[in-house]
Structures are given as C-alpha cells and as structure tokens.
Amino acid sequence: MTVVRLREWAPGSDPVRVVVNAAGRVDLALTDRLHDETLPRPYATARAGSALDAICFADDLARALLAGSPGAVIAARKTPAEIAAGFVGRTARLAFLSPTRFRVAGLDYLLPDPFHLFGGLLDRWQGLGWPEQIVPNVRRLAAEPERLQVEIHRDGPTRRGFVGVVAYDLVGLSAEERAAAWALLRFGEWRGVGAHTSYGCGRVRLLRPGETGERARSAWAA
C-alpha cells in the first residue's frame, strides 16, 4: 500500500479526475481499469492541506501517479501486517473525519452501525487478496455515538454523510475476534469506510483516550 501525494489538485475539485488523468499520462490501459465499474477501485483519496493523497492498493497505479503527476511524492508505504498491527483493547473510538455514508439497495444509509462498518471493511480487505481475516461477530458489538452530525462532502460531486465520533465496545467478542476488529479498523484508517472513498468520503481515524477527534488527521500524517 502506497500513499502518493499529488500537488496538482485544487481543493473542491474532482479527486477521481485528478487520479485518472495523472495515471492516463503513463498508462491508458490502467485508466480503463479505473473506469470499470464492475471492479473495485484500487485506491482512496484524502485531503492533505492543499494537496491530495491517493492511497494506492496497486503498485502499478502508484508508479503511474508518481510518473504522471508533476511534483508527486511518496507520503507513506506500508505492508498489510504493518497496517494491522497495534494495540488491542475493549473499546475502539473512531472519528469520522469526512462525510461518510453506506449504500443499501441503492439508497443512502447514514448510520455508523457495526454491521455496515465492519462488513464493508472485511469485503475490501478480502477484495485485495490480503491474508485471511477472522470475521468478528458484529451482533455482539455495541456502538455509542459521542458526537454525530450530517455534513456535505464537496470535493467532486456533492454528497451528504455523517461525521463525528463513535465508540465501539468490543467486550462481547472473543480475543481472536477482537484482534480482527482492531485490524479492520486500522485498515479503515487507510482504506476509508463506506461509499465513494475514491472521492475522499469516509475518512476515519482511531482516537486515543481523551482525544476529541476535532484535530485528527490521516494515520500517515500523524
């Protein structure tokens, strides 16, 4: 996984167009793959001040962006094991930094419930062909919103979504399931959650005790 920082992006403009145009300068066949709606997009995006970070889960895309975008640099590079490793505790507090929404039967779903959060992350983890992951029993997970509101995402097409902080109590899980839940959440810090992560929606960050999430940044920017 490689984060490529693109400097030819103006905040508010379409992140997908910037990524596709930069890749197309190097590899037109790659742009066909990026446009194929039957395939999951192998990247997400996140604001990085006046620049745009493209979180690439395919090395050919990262190479194309570095070659095709003037001033592009590598902001971070991690293996699946490095992303998944870290503290495992009873409660995970997750800050939703950019408007987040899930899609259900073609409709918008604006609630951060465990089923859609962890189910979506697991689907994306498995879609990358990463090492097999235990499936946490989400029926034994509790969620408590600490702060939640609806905002509009304006980078590219405007979309509604929720932002705020939600605490997930993992005490009902087995030790193995709890470790898997934490690994998926840490993966989410890089991949994003919910719909339209390629436009910068669904950016999340795990919080330490006492953190409010109001100044939280991407995991690689900390």
CSV table of C-alpha atoms in Angstrom, one decimal, residues 2-190:
chain,number,residue,atom,x,y,z
A,2,THR,CA,1.5,3.3,-1.1
A,3,VAL,CA,0.2,6.9,-0.4
A,4,VAL,CA,1.1,9.2,-3.3
A,5,ARG,CA,0.8,12.9,-2.6
A,6,LEU,CA,-0.5,14.8,-5.6
A,7,ARG,CA,0.2,18.6,-5.8
A,8,GLU,CA,-1.8,19.4,-8.9
A,9,TRP,CA,-5.1,19.2,-7.1
A,10,ALA,CA,-7.2,22.3,-6.1
A,11,PRO,CA,-9.4,21.7,-3.0
A,12,GLY,CA,-13.0,21.3,-4.1
A,13,SER,CA,-12.2,19.8,-7.5
A,14,ASP,CA,-12.8,16.2,-8.5
A,15,PRO,CA,-10.3,13.8,-6.9
A,16,VAL,CA,-11.2,11.0,-9.3
A,17,ARG,CA,-10.5,13.1,-12.3
A,18,VAL,CA,-7.1,14.1,-11.0
A,19,VAL,CA,-6.1,10.5,-10.3
A,20,VAL,CA,-7.4,9.1,-13.6
A,21,ASN,CA,-5.8,11.9,-15.7
A,22,ALA,CA,-2.4,11.5,-14.0
A,23,ALA,CA,-2.5,7.7,-14.5
A,24,GLY,CA,-3.6,8.2,-18.1
A,25,ARG,CA,-0.5,10.2,-19.0
A,26,VAL,CA,1.5,7.0,-18.3
A,27,ASP,CA,-0.8,4.0,-18.9
A,28,LEU,CA,-4.1,4.3,-20.8
A,29,ALA,CA,-4.9,0.6,-20.2
A,30,LEU,CA,-4.8,1.4,-16.4
A,31,THR,CA,-7.4,4.2,-16.8
A,32,ASP,CA,-9.7,1.7,-18.5
A,33,ARG,CA,-9.4,-0.5,-15.3
A,34,LEU,CA,-10.0,2.5,-13.1
A,35,HIS,CA,-13.2,3.3,-15.1
A,36,ASP,CA,-14.5,-0.3,-15.0
A,37,GLU,CA,-17.5,-0.1,-12.6
A,38,THR,CA,-17.6,-3.9,-12.2
A,39,LEU,CA,-14.2,-3.7,-10.4
A,40,PRO,CA,-13.5,-2.1,-7.0
A,41,ARG,CA,-11.3,1.0,-7.4
A,42,PRO,CA,-7.8,0.2,-6.1
A,43,TYR,CA,-7.4,3.5,-4.3
A,44,ALA,CA,-9.0,6.0,-2.0
A,45,THR,CA,-8.2,9.7,-1.6
A,46,ALA,CA,-7.8,12.1,1.3
A,47,ARG,CA,-7.2,15.8,1.6
A,48,ALA,CA,-3.7,16.8,2.6
A,49,GLY,CA,-3.8,20.5,3.1
A,50,SER,CA,-3.7,22.0,-0.4
A,51,ALA,CA,-2.6,18.6,-1.9
A,52,LEU,CA,-4.4,15.3,-2.5
A,53,ASP,CA,-3.3,12.0,-1.1
A,54,ALA,CA,-4.0,8.9,-3.2
A,55,ILE,CA,-3.9,5.8,-1.1
A,56,CYS,CA,-3.0,3.2,-3.7
A,57,PHE,CA,-3.5,-0.6,-3.2
A,58,ALA,CA,-1.9,-1.5,-6.5
A,59,ASP,CA,1.8,-0.8,-7.3
A,60,ASP,CA,1.2,-0.1,-11.0
A,61,LEU,CA,-1.2,2.7,-10.0
A,62,ALA,CA,1.3,4.2,-7.5
A,63,ARG,CA,4.1,4.1,-10.2
A,64,ALA,CA,1.8,5.7,-12.8
A,65,LEU,CA,0.8,8.6,-10.4
A,66,LEU,CA,4.4,9.2,-9.4
A,67,ALA,CA,5.4,9.4,-13.1
A,68,GLY,CA,2.3,11.2,-14.4
A,69,SER,CA,1.8,13.9,-11.8
A,70,PRO,CA,4.3,16.8,-11.5
A,71,GLY,CA,5.7,17.0,-8.0
A,72,ALA,CA,4.1,13.8,-6.8
A,73,VAL,CA,5.9,12.1,-3.9
A,74,ILE,CA,5.5,9.1,-1.7
A,75,ALA,CA,4.0,10.1,1.6
A,76,ALA,CA,3.9,6.6,3.1
A,77,ARG,CA,4.3,2.9,2.2
A,78,LYS,CA,3.1,0.0,4.4
A,79,THR,CA,2.6,-3.7,4.3
A,80,PRO,CA,-0.7,-5.3,5.4
A,81,ALA,CA,1.0,-6.6,8.5
A,82,GLU,CA,2.2,-3.1,9.4
A,83,ILE,CA,-1.2,-1.6,9.0
A,84,ALA,CA,-3.0,-4.3,11.0
A,85,ALA,CA,-0.5,-4.3,14.0
A,86,GLY,CA,-1.1,-2.3,17.1
A,87,PHE,CA,-3.0,-2.0,20.4
A,88,VAL,CA,-6.0,-4.2,21.1
A,89,GLY,CA,-8.4,-3.1,23.8
A,90,ARG,CA,-12.0,-3.2,24.9
A,91,THR,CA,-13.3,0.0,23.3
A,92,ALA,CA,-12.4,1.5,19.9
A,93,ARG,CA,-13.2,5.1,19.4
A,94,LEU,CA,-13.5,6.0,15.8
A,95,ALA,CA,-13.5,9.6,14.4
A,96,PHE,CA,-15.3,10.0,11.1
A,97,LEU,CA,-13.3,12.9,9.6
A,98,SER,CA,-15.1,13.3,6.2
A,99,PRO,CA,-18.8,12.8,5.4
A,100,THR,CA,-19.5,9.0,5.5
A,101,ARG,CA,-22.4,7.0,4.1
A,102,PHE,CA,-23.1,3.5,3.2
A,103,ARG,CA,-25.2,2.3,0.2
A,104,VAL,CA,-28.1,-0.1,0.9
A,105,ALA,CA,-30.3,-1.3,-2.0
A,106,GLY,CA,-29.2,1.7,-4.0
A,107,LEU,CA,-30.1,4.1,-1.2
A,108,ASP,CA,-28.0,6.2,1.2
A,109,TYR,CA,-27.6,4.9,4.8
A,110,LEU,CA,-26.3,7.4,7.2
A,111,LEU,CA,-25.8,5.4,10.4
A,112,PRO,CA,-22.4,4.1,11.6
A,113,ASP,CA,-23.7,0.7,12.8
A,114,PRO,CA,-21.2,-2.2,13.3
A,115,PHE,CA,-22.8,-4.4,10.6
A,116,HIS,CA,-22.1,-2.0,7.8
A,117,LEU,CA,-18.8,-0.6,9.2
A,118,PHE,CA,-17.1,-4.0,9.8
A,119,GLY,CA,-18.8,-5.8,6.9
A,120,GLY,CA,-17.7,-3.2,4.4
A,121,LEU,CA,-14.1,-3.2,5.7
A,122,LEU,CA,-13.9,-7.0,5.6
A,123,ASP,CA,-15.2,-7.0,2.0
A,124,ARG,CA,-12.5,-4.6,1.0
A,125,TRP,CA,-9.8,-6.5,2.9
A,126,GLN,CA,-10.8,-9.7,1.2
A,127,GLY,CA,-11.1,-7.9,-2.2
A,128,LEU,CA,-7.4,-7.1,-2.0
A,129,GLY,CA,-6.4,-10.7,-1.5
A,130,TRP,CA,-4.7,-9.9,1.8
A,131,PRO,CA,-4.1,-12.7,4.4
A,132,GLU,CA,-7.3,-14.4,5.6
A,133,GLN,CA,-9.0,-12.4,8.4
A,134,ILE,CA,-11.3,-13.7,11.1
A,135,VAL,CA,-14.9,-12.4,10.8
A,136,PRO,CA,-15.9,-10.6,14.0
A,137,ASN,CA,-19.4,-11.4,15.3
A,138,VAL,CA,-21.0,-7.9,14.9
A,139,ARG,CA,-24.1,-9.0,16.7
A,140,ARG,CA,-22.0,-8.9,19.9
A,141,LEU,CA,-20.7,-5.4,19.2
A,142,ALA,CA,-22.2,-2.3,20.8
A,143,ALA,CA,-22.0,1.3,19.4
A,144,GLU,CA,-22.4,4.6,21.2
A,145,PRO,CA,-22.3,7.9,19.3
A,146,GLU,CA,-20.3,10.5,21.2
A,147,ARG,CA,-20.9,13.2,18.6
A,148,LEU,CA,-22.7,12.8,15.3
A,149,GLN,CA,-24.0,15.2,12.6
A,150,VAL,CA,-24.7,15.3,8.9
A,151,GLU,CA,-22.4,17.3,6.6
A,152,ILE,CA,-21.9,17.8,2.9
A,153,HIS,CA,-18.9,16.5,1.1
A,154,ARG,CA,-17.9,19.0,-1.6
A,155,ASP,CA,-14.8,17.5,-3.3
A,156,GLY,CA,-16.2,16.4,-6.6
A,157,PRO,CA,-20.0,15.7,-6.7
A,158,THR,CA,-21.7,16.9,-3.5
A,159,ARG,CA,-22.8,14.2,-1.2
A,160,ARG,CA,-24.4,14.0,2.3
A,161,GLY,CA,-22.8,11.9,5.0
A,162,PHE,CA,-22.2,11.8,8.8
A,163,VAL,CA,-19.2,13.0,10.7
A,164,GLY,CA,-18.3,12.7,14.4
A,165,VAL,CA,-17.1,10.2,16.9
A,166,VAL,CA,-18.5,6.7,17.7
A,167,ALA,CA,-17.3,4.3,20.4
A,168,TYR,CA,-17.5,0.6,19.7
A,169,ASP,CA,-17.5,-1.7,22.7
A,170,LEU,CA,-15.7,-5.0,21.7
A,171,VAL,CA,-16.1,-6.7,25.1
A,172,GLY,CA,-18.6,-9.3,23.7
A,173,LEU,CA,-16.0,-10.6,21.2
A,174,SER,CA,-13.5,-13.4,21.7
A,175,ALA,CA,-9.9,-12.4,21.9
A,176,GLU,CA,-9.3,-13.5,18.3
A,177,GLU,CA,-12.4,-11.6,17.0
A,178,ARG,CA,-11.3,-8.5,19.0
A,179,ALA,CA,-7.9,-8.6,17.4
A,180,ALA,CA,-9.5,-8.9,13.9
A,181,ALA,CA,-11.9,-6.0,14.7
A,182,TRP,CA,-8.9,-3.8,15.6
A,183,ALA,CA,-7.0,-4.9,12.5
A,184,LEU,CA,-10.0,-4.0,10.3
A,185,LEU,CA,-10.4,-0.6,11.9
A,186,ARG,CA,-6.7,0.2,11.4
A,187,PHE,CA,-7.1,-0.9,7.8
A,188,GLY,CA,-10.0,1.5,7.6
A,189,GLU,CA,-7.8,4.4,8.6
A,190,TRP,CA,-6.0,3.9,5.2
